[in-house]
Amino acid sequence: VTTMTTTEKGARTGKGRPLSPSDFAAIVGRLNRQSVEKRFEAYRDIDWDAPEMSLEHNSHLLELPEDDLLGRTEWYRSQPPEVRAAIGLERLATAAKTGLEFENVLMRGLLLFAYHRGNGDPSFRYIMHEISEECQHSMMFQELVDRSGLPIKGLPLPIKLLSHLVPLNALIFPELFFVFVLGGEDPIDYVQRRALRRQHNHPLIERIMRIHTMEEARHISFARHYLKHRVPHLPRWRRLRLAIITPFLLSAMAQLMLSPPRALIKRYGIPRNVVRQAYKSPEARAYVAESVSKIRALFEELGLITPFTRLLWRAAGLYQ
Ligand SMILES: [Fe+2]
Ligand SMILES: [Fe+2]
């Protein structure tokens, strides 16, 4: 999608060294230009009312694929087609709801972050682009939830309450905040890219995922480069805090986003052993670890993975 500039290539090869302010500014400038060239709007660029976009139409395309953790179980495959499609739709709608709740927390943090950018800082403009894109994503996801006609609840209340603390980090510990950003965006991106490689997606879902992955690529790029720019300058104890918190934060977030919705298990009476077989298997653990592997590689590059913190990544189930 993107062509790398020479500064960026140079910055990439300089392993472990901080990204200089001018290299960082050049990358943010490029992201700013791309944010104008390739952008989408929920109610302009998706033809919600086209017949082929209707969720009732071609609903067999909503079934979970055979390489899906639940989709490949004997139990799922033996369900009638309407049940398979209904389960597929409920899982999509739940993921969309979790996604927009995450984006809500994210946007609040980004606003706080932008509030403290000085004049002439290219990050200010970039952050505003990112917030506008997340606004469009949230409208797109909520429209999907509403069209599913399902009573999707979203995150449990204690987690919703806890999430109010996250945006504050954009002020007091922005590096941790951008790790949180990656923790939400990278696993979803991993899941969506995997889905887009398949042949038969429902046209509406395909459109939503294409728009989302295209724009998320920029968000992920900004967060990664921000960390490369800032983390090497952090005092040692802050680096240590970041290195210790991250594996557990990522594991909790990936778990929240990739594990099966409890409401769905209840509604369809999915047997306990099927849930265990699908989501507690070594394959499931490998899947979660794989979904955050790019963040782990970034942490390696930043020198934040030591023999001690590797143990933590292992304890969090993210190091196979
Ligand atoms: Fe998004
Ligand atoms: Fe994003």
mmCIF file of C-alpha atoms and ligand atoms in Angstrom:
data_model
loop_
_atom_site.group_PDB
_atom_site.id
_atom_site.type_symbol
_atom_site.label_atom_id
_atom_site.label_comp_id
_atom_site.label_asym_id
_atom_site.label_seq_id
_atom_site.Cartn_x
_atom_site.Cartn_y
_atom_site.Cartn_z
ATOM 1 C CA VAL A 1 0.000 0.000 0.000
ATOM 2 C CA THR A 2 2.768 2.379 0.922
ATOM 3 C CA THR A 3 6.154 3.181 -0.489
ATOM 4 C CA MET A 4 8.886 3.609 2.048
ATOM 5 C CA THR A 5 10.934 6.774 1.983
ATOM 6 C CA THR A 6 14.705 6.597 2.259
ATOM 7 C CA THR A 7 14.592 8.157 5.713
ATOM 8 C CA GLU A 8 12.227 5.448 6.823
ATOM 9 C CA LYS A 9 14.413 2.711 5.373
ATOM 10 C CA GLY A 10 17.376 4.237 7.185
ATOM 11 C CA ALA A 11 15.376 4.416 10.368
ATOM 12 C CA ARG A 12 14.376 0.786 10.030
ATOM 13 C CA THR A 13 17.877 -0.491 9.599
ATOM 14 C CA GLY A 14 19.145 1.468 12.596
ATOM 15 C CA LYS A 15 18.133 -1.275 14.968
ATOM 16 C CA GLY A 16 17.797 -0.249 18.591
ATOM 17 C CA ARG A 17 18.690 3.359 17.840
ATOM 18 C CA PRO A 18 15.994 5.962 18.404
ATOM 19 C CA LEU A 19 14.182 7.358 15.431
ATOM 20 C CA SER A 20 15.461 10.950 15.167
ATOM 21 C CA PRO A 21 12.987 13.849 15.426
ATOM 22 C CA SER A 22 13.469 14.691 11.728
ATOM 23 C CA ASP A 23 12.940 11.072 10.593
ATOM 24 C CA PHE A 24 9.885 10.823 12.790
ATOM 25 C CA ALA A 25 8.522 14.109 11.412
ATOM 26 C CA ALA A 26 9.094 12.854 7.842
ATOM 27 C CA ILE A 27 7.144 9.675 8.554
ATOM 28 C CA VAL A 28 4.293 11.573 10.188
ATOM 29 C CA GLY A 29 4.244 13.919 7.188
ATOM 30 C CA ARG A 30 3.864 10.961 4.858
ATOM 31 C CA LEU A 31 1.049 9.527 6.996
ATOM 32 C CA ASN A 32 -0.641 12.935 6.891
ATOM 33 C CA ARG A 33 -0.563 12.998 3.089
ATOM 34 C CA GLN A 34 -1.863 9.446 2.862
ATOM 35 C CA SER A 35 -4.688 10.312 5.255
ATOM 36 C CA VAL A 36 -5.960 12.753 2.620
ATOM 37 C CA GLU A 37 -5.351 10.518 -0.406
ATOM 38 C CA LYS A 38 -6.966 7.348 0.885
ATOM 39 C CA ARG A 39 -9.837 7.820 3.232
ATOM 40 C CA PHE A 40 -13.337 6.493 3.610
ATOM 41 C CA GLU A 41 -16.614 7.541 5.088
ATOM 42 C CA ALA A 42 -19.064 5.128 6.641
ATOM 43 C CA TYR A 43 -22.155 6.528 4.924
ATOM 44 C CA ARG A 44 -20.595 7.576 1.637
ATOM 45 C CA ASP A 45 -18.347 4.662 0.743
ATOM 46 C CA ILE A 46 -20.471 1.719 1.814
ATOM 47 C CA ASP A 47 -23.618 0.994 -0.133
ATOM 48 C CA TRP A 48 -25.553 -0.210 2.923
ATOM 49 C CA ASP A 49 -28.851 -0.625 1.105
ATOM 50 C CA ALA A 50 -27.598 -2.443 -1.994
ATOM 51 C CA PRO A 51 -29.366 -5.826 -2.193
ATOM 52 C CA GLU A 52 -26.131 -7.851 -2.132
ATOM 53 C CA MET A 53 -25.022 -6.014 1.026
ATOM 54 C CA SER A 54 -28.048 -7.174 3.013
ATOM 55 C CA LEU A 55 -27.145 -9.614 5.796
ATOM 56 C CA GLU A 56 -30.189 -11.741 4.959
ATOM 57 C CA HIS A 57 -28.974 -12.107 1.410
ATOM 58 C CA ASN A 58 -26.364 -14.821 0.873
ATOM 59 C CA SER A 59 -26.287 -15.444 4.595
ATOM 60 C CA HIS A 60 -24.344 -18.694 4.066
ATOM 61 C CA LEU A 61 -21.329 -16.407 3.501
ATOM 62 C CA LEU A 62 -21.539 -15.483 7.178
ATOM 63 C CA GLU A 63 -20.696 -19.020 8.290
ATOM 64 C CA LEU A 64 -17.405 -19.464 10.121
ATOM 65 C CA PRO A 65 -14.698 -20.816 7.822
ATOM 66 C CA GLU A 66 -12.997 -24.167 8.328
ATOM 67 C CA ASP A 67 -9.757 -22.624 9.519
ATOM 68 C CA ASP A 68 -11.569 -20.810 12.328
ATOM 69 C CA LEU A 69 -11.026 -22.088 15.894
ATOM 70 C CA LEU A 70 -14.743 -22.664 16.484
ATOM 71 C CA GLY A 71 -15.635 -23.098 12.824
ATOM 72 C CA ARG A 72 -13.568 -26.220 12.466
ATOM 73 C CA THR A 73 -15.057 -28.092 15.433
ATOM 74 C CA GLU A 74 -17.200 -31.159 14.782
ATOM 75 C CA TRP A 75 -19.985 -29.544 16.788
ATOM 76 C CA TYR A 76 -20.127 -26.428 14.617
ATOM 77 C CA ARG A 77 -19.967 -28.323 11.343
ATOM 78 C CA SER A 78 -22.869 -30.539 12.414
ATOM 79 C CA GLN A 79 -25.214 -27.558 13.010
ATOM 80 C CA PRO A 80 -27.862 -26.701 10.394
ATOM 81 C CA PRO A 81 -26.788 -23.947 7.939
ATOM 82 C CA GLU A 82 -29.038 -21.273 9.506
ATOM 83 C CA VAL A 83 -27.475 -21.853 12.925
ATOM 84 C CA ARG A 84 -23.962 -21.768 11.463
ATOM 85 C CA ALA A 85 -24.724 -18.435 9.763
ATOM 86 C CA ALA A 86 -26.375 -17.019 12.897
ATOM 87 C CA ILE A 87 -23.338 -17.902 15.009
ATOM 88 C CA GLY A 88 -21.028 -16.359 12.411
ATOM 89 C CA LEU A 89 -23.068 -13.148 12.374
ATOM 90 C CA GLU A 90 -23.249 -12.896 16.155
ATOM 91 C CA ARG A 91 -19.512 -13.244 16.419
ATOM 92 C CA LEU A 92 -18.949 -10.535 13.825
ATOM 93 C CA ALA A 93 -21.409 -8.173 15.483
ATOM 94 C CA THR A 94 -19.798 -8.778 18.891
ATOM 95 C CA ALA A 95 -16.344 -8.078 17.456
ATOM 96 C CA ALA A 96 -17.674 -4.868 15.869
ATOM 97 C CA LYS A 97 -19.127 -3.765 19.220
ATOM 98 C CA THR A 98 -15.885 -4.507 21.092
ATOM 99 C CA GLY A 99 -14.038 -2.715 18.306
ATOM 100 C CA LEU A 100 -16.064 0.454 18.601
ATOM 101 C CA GLU A 101 -15.795 0.439 22.390
ATOM 102 C CA PHE A 102 -12.040 0.178 22.060
ATOM 103 C CA GLU A 103 -12.070 3.013 19.513
ATOM 104 C CA ASN A 104 -14.040 5.160 21.922
ATOM 105 C CA VAL A 105 -11.368 4.807 24.618
ATOM 106 C CA LEU A 106 -8.697 5.319 21.987
ATOM 107 C CA MET A 107 -10.250 8.543 20.650
ATOM 108 C CA ARG A 108 -10.497 10.009 24.142
ATOM 109 C CA GLY A 109 -6.806 9.308 24.712
ATOM 110 C CA LEU A 110 -5.859 10.732 21.329
ATOM 111 C CA LEU A 111 -7.766 13.937 22.079
ATOM 112 C CA LEU A 112 -5.822 14.349 25.321
ATOM 113 C CA PHE A 113 -2.590 13.660 23.462
ATOM 114 C CA ALA A 114 -3.407 16.235 20.743
ATOM 115 C CA TYR A 115 -4.343 18.812 23.389
ATOM 116 C CA HIS A 116 -0.716 19.028 24.445
ATOM 117 C CA ARG A 117 0.973 19.197 21.034
ATOM 118 C CA GLY A 118 2.681 22.496 20.345
ATOM 119 C CA ASN A 119 2.347 24.657 17.235
ATOM 120 C CA GLY A 120 4.016 23.205 14.163
ATOM 121 C CA ASP A 121 4.059 19.641 15.529
ATOM 122 C CA PRO A 122 3.045 17.366 12.606
ATOM 123 C CA SER A 123 1.691 14.832 15.124
ATOM 124 C CA PHE A 124 -1.155 17.205 15.938
ATOM 125 C CA ARG A 125 -2.557 16.992 12.416
ATOM 126 C CA TYR A 126 -1.944 13.268 12.213
ATOM 127 C CA ILE A 127 -3.776 12.595 15.478
ATOM 128 C CA MET A 128 -6.767 14.593 14.240
ATOM 129 C CA HIS A 129 -6.798 12.501 11.033
ATOM 130 C CA GLU A 130 -6.721 9.358 13.133
ATOM 131 C CA ILE A 131 -9.591 10.526 15.342
ATOM 132 C CA SER A 132 -11.733 11.367 12.286
ATOM 133 C CA GLU A 133 -11.051 7.919 10.868
ATOM 134 C CA GLU A 134 -11.945 6.212 14.127
ATOM 135 C CA CYS A 135 -15.205 8.222 14.172
ATOM 136 C CA GLN A 136 -16.079 6.776 10.768
ATOM 137 C CA HIS A 137 -15.088 3.264 11.877
ATOM 138 C CA SER A 138 -17.273 3.475 14.950
ATOM 139 C CA MET A 139 -20.290 4.575 12.894
ATOM 140 C CA MET A 140 -19.602 1.746 10.439
ATOM 141 C CA PHE A 141 -19.327 -0.838 13.231
ATOM 142 C CA GLN A 142 -22.431 0.363 15.057
ATOM 143 C CA GLU A 143 -24.407 0.271 11.801
ATOM 144 C CA LEU A 144 -23.329 -3.343 11.357
ATOM 145 C CA VAL A 145 -24.368 -4.195 14.930
ATOM 146 C CA ASP A 146 -27.767 -2.541 14.402
ATOM 147 C CA ARG A 147 -28.332 -4.270 11.072
ATOM 148 C CA SER A 148 -27.550 -7.635 12.660
ATOM 149 C CA GLY A 149 -30.671 -7.133 14.795
ATOM 150 C CA LEU A 150 -28.903 -8.910 17.654
ATOM 151 C CA PRO A 151 -28.907 -7.769 21.283
ATOM 152 C CA ILE A 152 -25.140 -7.251 21.517
ATOM 153 C CA LYS A 153 -24.068 -6.012 24.945
ATOM 154 C CA GLY A 154 -20.413 -5.165 24.491
ATOM 155 C CA LEU A 155 -17.757 -5.324 27.179
ATOM 156 C CA PRO A 156 -18.696 -6.317 30.747
ATOM 157 C CA LEU A 157 -19.392 -3.346 33.054
ATOM 158 C CA PRO A 158 -16.279 -3.691 35.283
ATOM 159 C CA ILE A 159 -14.069 -3.543 32.188
ATOM 160 C CA LYS A 160 -16.037 -0.581 30.846
ATOM 161 C CA LEU A 161 -15.447 1.259 34.133
ATOM 162 C CA LEU A 162 -11.779 0.326 34.222
ATOM 163 C CA SER A 163 -11.349 1.577 30.668
ATOM 164 C CA HIS A 164 -11.922 5.169 31.875
ATOM 165 C CA LEU A 165 -8.401 5.098 33.317
ATOM 166 C CA VAL A 166 -6.768 4.296 29.997
ATOM 167 C CA PRO A 167 -7.019 7.701 28.212
ATOM 168 C CA LEU A 168 -5.205 9.406 31.125
ATOM 169 C CA ASN A 169 -2.120 7.457 30.154
ATOM 170 C CA ALA A 170 -1.935 9.522 26.978
ATOM 171 C CA LEU A 171 -0.866 12.336 29.327
ATOM 172 C CA ILE A 172 1.114 10.628 32.056
ATOM 173 C CA PHE A 173 2.665 7.717 30.148
ATOM 174 C CA PRO A 174 2.066 8.171 26.385
ATOM 175 C CA GLU A 175 4.395 5.291 25.465
ATOM 176 C CA LEU A 176 2.205 2.913 27.465
ATOM 177 C CA PHE A 177 -0.878 4.469 25.856
ATOM 178 C CA PHE A 178 0.466 3.713 22.357
ATOM 179 C CA VAL A 179 1.245 0.143 23.396
ATOM 180 C CA PHE A 180 -2.423 -0.075 24.403
ATOM 181 C CA VAL A 181 -3.297 1.291 20.952
ATOM 182 C CA LEU A 182 -1.234 -1.432 19.291
ATOM 183 C CA GLY A 183 -2.706 -4.029 21.649
ATOM 184 C CA GLY A 184 -6.150 -3.182 20.286
ATOM 185 C CA GLU A 185 -5.250 -2.648 16.660
ATOM 186 C CA ASP A 186 -2.706 -5.353 15.911
ATOM 187 C CA PRO A 187 -4.743 -8.451 16.897
ATOM 188 C CA ILE A 188 -7.820 -7.157 15.021
ATOM 189 C CA ASP A 189 -5.672 -6.369 12.012
ATOM 190 C CA TYR A 190 -4.251 -9.883 12.151
ATOM 191 C CA VAL A 191 -7.726 -11.424 12.232
ATOM 192 C CA GLN A 192 -9.044 -9.201 9.425
ATOM 193 C CA ARG A 193 -6.080 -9.765 7.133
ATOM 194 C CA ARG A 194 -6.466 -13.502 7.614
ATOM 195 C CA ALA A 195 -10.160 -13.235 6.751
ATOM 196 C CA LEU A 196 -9.461 -11.115 3.673
ATOM 197 C CA ARG A 197 -7.164 -13.791 2.291
ATOM 198 C CA ARG A 198 -10.172 -16.090 2.052
ATOM 199 C CA GLN A 199 -12.271 -16.336 -1.067
ATOM 200 C CA HIS A 200 -15.827 -16.185 0.172
ATOM 201 C CA ASN A 201 -16.640 -13.336 2.488
ATOM 202 C CA HIS A 202 -20.026 -11.677 2.706
ATOM 203 C CA PRO A 203 -19.803 -8.516 0.502
ATOM 204 C CA LEU A 204 -20.745 -6.152 3.348
ATOM 205 C CA ILE A 205 -18.225 -7.687 5.742
ATOM 206 C CA GLU A 206 -15.557 -7.715 3.044
ATOM 207 C CA ARG A 207 -16.114 -3.997 2.358
ATOM 208 C CA ILE A 208 -15.971 -3.086 6.056
ATOM 209 C CA MET A 209 -12.808 -5.109 6.611
ATOM 210 C CA ARG A 210 -11.072 -3.639 3.536
ATOM 211 C CA ILE A 211 -11.780 -0.078 4.635
ATOM 212 C CA HIS A 212 -10.725 -0.844 8.174
ATOM 213 C CA THR A 213 -7.424 -2.585 7.399
ATOM 214 C CA MET A 214 -6.409 0.139 4.921
ATOM 215 C CA GLU A 215 -6.814 2.904 7.472
ATOM 216 C CA GLU A 216 -5.562 0.906 10.439
ATOM 217 C CA ALA A 217 -2.254 0.378 8.632
ATOM 218 C CA ARG A 218 -1.562 4.088 9.193
ATOM 219 C CA HIS A 219 -2.651 3.999 12.838
ATOM 220 C CA ILE A 220 -0.389 1.037 13.513
ATOM 221 C CA SER A 221 2.464 2.709 11.664
ATOM 222 C CA PHE A 222 2.141 5.886 13.742
ATOM 223 C CA ALA A 223 2.074 3.994 17.057
ATOM 224 C CA ARG A 224 5.095 1.886 16.112
ATOM 225 C CA HIS A 225 7.163 4.846 14.954
ATOM 226 C CA TYR A 226 6.159 6.893 17.967
ATOM 227 C CA LEU A 227 7.487 4.115 20.193
ATOM 228 C CA LYS A 228 10.714 3.868 18.172
ATOM 229 C CA HIS A 229 11.094 7.597 18.504
ATOM 230 C CA ARG A 230 10.346 7.863 22.238
ATOM 231 C CA VAL A 231 11.134 4.635 24.073
ATOM 232 C CA PRO A 232 14.945 4.796 23.694
ATOM 233 C CA HIS A 233 14.896 8.149 25.536
ATOM 234 C CA LEU A 234 12.862 6.924 28.483
ATOM 235 C CA PRO A 235 14.500 6.683 31.904
ATOM 236 C CA ARG A 236 15.378 3.151 32.876
ATOM 237 C CA TRP A 237 12.617 2.655 35.409
ATOM 238 C CA ARG A 238 9.990 3.747 32.889
ATOM 239 C CA ARG A 239 11.360 1.333 30.321
ATOM 240 C CA LEU A 240 11.192 -1.376 32.933
ATOM 241 C CA ARG A 241 7.598 -0.511 33.801
ATOM 242 C CA LEU A 242 6.671 -0.621 30.130
ATOM 243 C CA ALA A 243 8.459 -3.941 29.653
ATOM 244 C CA ILE A 244 6.688 -5.488 32.660
ATOM 245 C CA ILE A 245 3.155 -4.216 32.037
ATOM 246 C CA THR A 246 3.025 -4.887 28.272
ATOM 247 C CA PRO A 247 2.835 -8.706 28.094
ATOM 248 C CA PHE A 248 -0.042 -8.818 30.596
ATOM 249 C CA LEU A 249 -1.839 -5.896 28.987
ATOM 250 C CA LEU A 250 -1.557 -7.527 25.552
ATOM 251 C CA SER A 251 -2.665 -10.903 26.786
ATOM 252 C CA ALA A 252 -5.745 -9.392 28.473
ATOM 253 C CA MET A 253 -6.629 -7.380 25.369
ATOM 254 C CA ALA A 254 -6.096 -10.185 22.876
ATOM 255 C CA GLN A 255 -8.138 -12.480 25.122
ATOM 256 C CA LEU A 256 -10.990 -9.942 25.210
ATOM 257 C CA MET A 257 -11.023 -9.543 21.466
ATOM 258 C CA LEU A 258 -10.363 -13.053 20.278
ATOM 259 C CA SER A 259 -12.179 -15.240 22.794
ATOM 260 C CA PRO A 260 -15.759 -16.395 22.258
ATOM 261 C CA PRO A 261 -18.560 -14.124 23.462
ATOM 262 C CA ARG A 262 -20.196 -15.608 26.562
ATOM 263 C CA ALA A 263 -23.672 -14.630 25.327
ATOM 264 C CA LEU A 264 -23.082 -16.661 22.181
ATOM 265 C CA ILE A 265 -22.003 -19.770 24.102
ATOM 266 C CA LYS A 266 -25.159 -19.503 26.206
ATOM 267 C CA ARG A 267 -27.580 -18.774 23.375
ATOM 268 C CA TYR A 268 -26.483 -21.725 21.259
ATOM 269 C CA GLY A 269 -25.705 -24.030 24.163
ATOM 270 C CA ILE A 270 -22.211 -24.678 22.881
ATOM 271 C CA PRO A 271 -20.977 -27.633 24.985
ATOM 272 C CA ARG A 272 -18.187 -26.869 27.400
ATOM 273 C CA ASN A 273 -15.795 -29.377 25.879
ATOM 274 C CA VAL A 274 -16.285 -27.792 22.447
ATOM 275 C CA VAL A 275 -15.442 -24.358 23.859
ATOM 276 C CA ARG A 276 -12.395 -25.818 25.555
ATOM 277 C CA GLN A 277 -11.346 -27.699 22.452
ATOM 278 C CA ALA A 278 -11.707 -24.554 20.338
ATOM 279 C CA TYR A 279 -10.303 -21.862 22.591
ATOM 280 C CA LYS A 280 -8.016 -23.532 25.119
ATOM 281 C CA SER A 281 -6.134 -25.743 22.693
ATOM 282 C CA PRO A 282 -2.430 -25.273 21.859
ATOM 283 C CA GLU A 283 -3.598 -23.974 18.448
ATOM 284 C CA ALA A 284 -5.723 -21.327 20.144
ATOM 285 C CA ARG A 285 -2.792 -20.238 22.302
ATOM 286 C CA ALA A 286 -0.544 -20.106 19.251
ATOM 287 C CA TYR A 287 -3.183 -17.996 17.482
ATOM 288 C CA VAL A 288 -3.257 -15.431 20.315
ATOM 289 C CA ALA A 289 0.557 -15.336 20.481
ATOM 290 C CA GLU A 290 0.727 -14.918 16.704
ATOM 291 C CA SER A 291 -1.770 -12.040 16.779
ATOM 292 C CA VAL A 292 0.624 -9.972 18.946
ATOM 293 C CA SER A 293 3.851 -11.224 17.404
ATOM 294 C CA LYS A 294 4.557 -7.946 15.587
ATOM 295 C CA ILE A 295 4.421 -6.050 18.877
ATOM 296 C CA ARG A 296 6.727 -8.615 20.430
ATOM 297 C CA ALA A 297 9.189 -8.161 17.556
ATOM 298 C CA LEU A 298 9.019 -4.392 18.046
ATOM 299 C CA PHE A 299 9.797 -4.857 21.741
ATOM 300 C CA GLU A 300 12.781 -7.035 20.802
ATOM 301 C CA GLU A 301 13.956 -4.231 18.552
ATOM 302 C CA LEU A 302 13.528 -1.684 21.335
ATOM 303 C CA GLY A 303 15.612 -3.842 23.638
ATOM 304 C CA LEU A 304 12.702 -4.368 26.023
ATOM 305 C CA ILE A 305 12.860 -8.153 25.939
ATOM 306 C CA THR A 306 15.447 -9.398 28.373
ATOM 307 C CA PRO A 307 15.776 -12.888 29.903
ATOM 308 C CA PHE A 308 13.614 -11.606 32.790
ATOM 309 C CA THR A 309 10.845 -10.024 30.695
ATOM 310 C CA ARG A 310 10.861 -13.008 28.336
ATOM 311 C CA LEU A 311 9.654 -15.017 31.318
ATOM 312 C CA LEU A 312 6.759 -12.583 31.668
ATOM 313 C CA TRP A 313 5.844 -12.912 27.991
ATOM 314 C CA ARG A 314 5.902 -16.649 28.505
ATOM 315 C CA ALA A 315 3.777 -16.418 31.676
ATOM 316 C CA ALA A 316 1.273 -14.296 29.734
ATOM 317 C CA GLY A 317 1.120 -17.046 27.116
ATOM 318 C CA LEU A 318 2.558 -14.851 24.371
ATOM 319 C CA TYR A 319 5.870 -16.577 23.834
ATOM 320 C CA GLN A 320 5.601 -19.995 22.266
HETATM 321 FE FE FE B 1 -10.566 1.642 13.721
HETATM 322 FE FE FE B 2 -7.218 2.590 14.502
#
